[in-house]
CSV table of C-alpha atoms in Angstrom, one decimal:
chain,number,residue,atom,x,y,z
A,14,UNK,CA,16.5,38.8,-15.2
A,15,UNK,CA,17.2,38.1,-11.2
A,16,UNK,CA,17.5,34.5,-10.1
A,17,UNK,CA,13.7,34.5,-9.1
A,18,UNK,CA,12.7,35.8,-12.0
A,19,UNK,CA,14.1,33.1,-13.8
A,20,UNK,CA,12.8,30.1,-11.5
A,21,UNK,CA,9.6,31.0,-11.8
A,22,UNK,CA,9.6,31.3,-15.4
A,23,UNK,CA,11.3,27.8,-15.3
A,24,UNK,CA,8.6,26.5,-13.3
A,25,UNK,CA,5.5,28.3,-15.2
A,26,UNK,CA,6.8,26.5,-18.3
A,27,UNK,CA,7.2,23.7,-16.7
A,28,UNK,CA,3.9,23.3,-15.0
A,29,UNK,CA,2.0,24.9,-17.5
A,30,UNK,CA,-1.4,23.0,-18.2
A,31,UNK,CA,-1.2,21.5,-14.6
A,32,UNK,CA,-3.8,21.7,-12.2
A,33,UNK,CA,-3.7,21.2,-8.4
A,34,UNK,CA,-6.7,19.3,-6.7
A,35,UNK,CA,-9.0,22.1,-6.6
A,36,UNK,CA,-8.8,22.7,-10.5
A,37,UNK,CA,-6.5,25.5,-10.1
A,38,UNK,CA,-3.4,26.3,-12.3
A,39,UNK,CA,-0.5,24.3,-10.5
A,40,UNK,CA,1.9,27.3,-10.6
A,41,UNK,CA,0.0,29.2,-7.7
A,42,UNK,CA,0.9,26.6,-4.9
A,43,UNK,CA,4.6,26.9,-6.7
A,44,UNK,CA,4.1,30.7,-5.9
A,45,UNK,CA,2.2,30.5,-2.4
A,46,UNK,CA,5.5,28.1,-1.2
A,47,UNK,CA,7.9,30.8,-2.6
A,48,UNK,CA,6.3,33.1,-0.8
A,49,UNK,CA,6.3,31.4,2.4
A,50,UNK,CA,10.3,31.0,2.8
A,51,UNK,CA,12.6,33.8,3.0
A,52,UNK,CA,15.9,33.7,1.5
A,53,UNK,CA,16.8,33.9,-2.5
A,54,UNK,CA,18.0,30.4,-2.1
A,55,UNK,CA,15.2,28.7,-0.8
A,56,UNK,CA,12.7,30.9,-2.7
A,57,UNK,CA,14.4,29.7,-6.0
A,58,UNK,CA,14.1,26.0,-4.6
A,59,UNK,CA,10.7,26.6,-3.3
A,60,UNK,CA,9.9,27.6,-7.1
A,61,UNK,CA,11.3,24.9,-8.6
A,62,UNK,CA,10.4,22.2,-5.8
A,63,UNK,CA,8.3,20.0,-8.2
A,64,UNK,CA,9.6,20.6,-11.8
A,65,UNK,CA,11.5,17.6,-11.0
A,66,UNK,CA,9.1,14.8,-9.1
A,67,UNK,CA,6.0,16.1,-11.4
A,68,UNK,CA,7.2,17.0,-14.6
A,69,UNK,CA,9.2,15.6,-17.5
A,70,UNK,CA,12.3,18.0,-16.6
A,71,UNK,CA,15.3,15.9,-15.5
A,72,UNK,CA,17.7,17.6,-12.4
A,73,UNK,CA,20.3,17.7,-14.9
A,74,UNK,CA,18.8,21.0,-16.5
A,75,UNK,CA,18.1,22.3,-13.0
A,76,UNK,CA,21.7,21.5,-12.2
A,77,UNK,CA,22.8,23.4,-15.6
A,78,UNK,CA,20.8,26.6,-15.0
A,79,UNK,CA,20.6,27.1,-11.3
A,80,UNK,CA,24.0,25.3,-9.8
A,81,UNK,CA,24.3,22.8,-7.8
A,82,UNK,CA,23.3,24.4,-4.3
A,83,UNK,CA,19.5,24.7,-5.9
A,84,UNK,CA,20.1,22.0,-7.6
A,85,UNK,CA,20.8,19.5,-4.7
A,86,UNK,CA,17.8,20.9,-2.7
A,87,UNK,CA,15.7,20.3,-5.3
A,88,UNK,CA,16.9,16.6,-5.6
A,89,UNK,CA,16.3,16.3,-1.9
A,90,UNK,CA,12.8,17.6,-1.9
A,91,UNK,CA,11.5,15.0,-4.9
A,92,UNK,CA,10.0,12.4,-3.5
A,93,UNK,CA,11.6,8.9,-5.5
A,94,UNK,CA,9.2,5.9,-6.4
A,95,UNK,CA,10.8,3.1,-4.8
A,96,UNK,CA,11.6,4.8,-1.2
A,97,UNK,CA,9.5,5.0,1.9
A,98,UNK,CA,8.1,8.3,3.5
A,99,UNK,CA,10.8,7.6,6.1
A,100,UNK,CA,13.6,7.7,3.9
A,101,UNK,CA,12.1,10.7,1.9
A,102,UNK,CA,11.5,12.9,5.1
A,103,UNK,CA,15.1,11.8,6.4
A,104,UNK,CA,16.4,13.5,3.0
A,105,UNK,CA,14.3,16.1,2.9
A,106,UNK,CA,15.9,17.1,6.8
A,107,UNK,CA,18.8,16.8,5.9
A,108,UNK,CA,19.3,19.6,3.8
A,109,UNK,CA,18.6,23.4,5.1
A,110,UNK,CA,17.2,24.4,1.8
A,111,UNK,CA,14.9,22.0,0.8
A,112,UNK,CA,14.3,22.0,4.7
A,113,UNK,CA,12.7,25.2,4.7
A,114,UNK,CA,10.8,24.5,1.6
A,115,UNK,CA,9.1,21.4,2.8
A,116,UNK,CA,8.1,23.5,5.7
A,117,UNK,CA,6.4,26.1,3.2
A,118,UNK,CA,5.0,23.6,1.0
A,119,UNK,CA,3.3,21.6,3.8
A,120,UNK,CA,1.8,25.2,5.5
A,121,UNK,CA,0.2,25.7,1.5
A,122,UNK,CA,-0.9,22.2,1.7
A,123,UNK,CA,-2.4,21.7,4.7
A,124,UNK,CA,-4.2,26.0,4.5
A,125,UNK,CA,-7.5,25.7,5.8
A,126,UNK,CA,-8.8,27.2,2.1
A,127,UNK,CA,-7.3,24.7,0.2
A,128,UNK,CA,-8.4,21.8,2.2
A,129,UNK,CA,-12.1,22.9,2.5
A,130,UNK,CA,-12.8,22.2,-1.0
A,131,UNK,CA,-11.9,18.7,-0.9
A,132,UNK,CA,-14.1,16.2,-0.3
A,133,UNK,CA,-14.1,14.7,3.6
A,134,UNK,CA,-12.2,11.3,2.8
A,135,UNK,CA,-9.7,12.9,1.1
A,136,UNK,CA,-9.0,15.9,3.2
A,137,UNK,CA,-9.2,13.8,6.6
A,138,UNK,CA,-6.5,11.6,4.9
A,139,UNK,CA,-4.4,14.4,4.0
A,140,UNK,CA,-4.7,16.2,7.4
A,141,UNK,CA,-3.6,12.8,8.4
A,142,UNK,CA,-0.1,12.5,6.3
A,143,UNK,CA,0.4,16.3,6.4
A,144,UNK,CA,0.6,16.2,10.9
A,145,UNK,CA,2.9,13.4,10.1
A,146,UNK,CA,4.9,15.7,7.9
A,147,UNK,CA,4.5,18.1,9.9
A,148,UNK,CA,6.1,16.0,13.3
A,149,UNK,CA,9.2,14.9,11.0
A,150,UNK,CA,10.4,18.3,9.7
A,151,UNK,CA,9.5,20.2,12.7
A,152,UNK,CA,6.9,22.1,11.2
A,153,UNK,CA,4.2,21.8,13.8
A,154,UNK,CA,4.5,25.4,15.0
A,155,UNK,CA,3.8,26.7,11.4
A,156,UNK,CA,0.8,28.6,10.5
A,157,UNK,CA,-0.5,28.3,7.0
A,158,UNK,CA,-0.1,31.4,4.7
């Protein structure tokens, strides 16, 4: 089985039974991110870019299966309880990988499609954070998928 292959089996597993705001299985914005990046690399890391912040799976096994390339862009793209969005972005930036994933992730995000079904508080404030996202990785020029 290729690389891909096995990220996304990593993350189905590890997502399964999650949901995204709309009520949809969680592994299709894992999917929609993967596809909006280009290289093996950062499709691997945009497959596996929340198995650490929103699941139970420690970097360690990311580390053991995929190396420590994916395994480092993963760590850069989980977001950590006791920093601030400043630090978080500033980390995220820092690596190309998990760079071009945040990119991806916000465009999925932020789609037009996705946001219409949330109610208007809630999608105004998350138009809000994702243009300030947007503005710190140099995403602004992205179109959604």
């Amino acid at each position: 089985m290729s690389r891909i292959g096995e990220a996304f089996e990593f993350a189905f597993r590890a997502h399964c039974g999650q949901t995204d705001r709309a009520g949809l299985a969680y592994i299709g914005h894992v999917a929609r991110v993967a596809e909006g990046v280009e290289t093996e690399d950062e499709i691997v890391v945009a497959l596996l870019h929340d198995v650490v912040e929103d699941t139970q799976t420690p970097l360690s096994r990311i580390q053991d299966s995929f190396g420590t390339t994916i395994a480092d862009a993963v760590d850069a793209i989980s977001r950590r309880r006791e920093e601030s969005e400043a630090e978080y972005l500033e980390r995220v930036v820092s690596n190309p990988l998990a760079l071009a994933v945040k990119r991806a992730d916000v465009a999925d995000n932020d789609h037009p499609s996705r946001m219409s079904v949330l109610d208007p508080e809630t999608r105004r404030n998350l138009e809000k954070k994702y243009a300030q996202i947007r503005t710190a990785v140099g995403s602004a020029e992205l179109q959604p998928n």
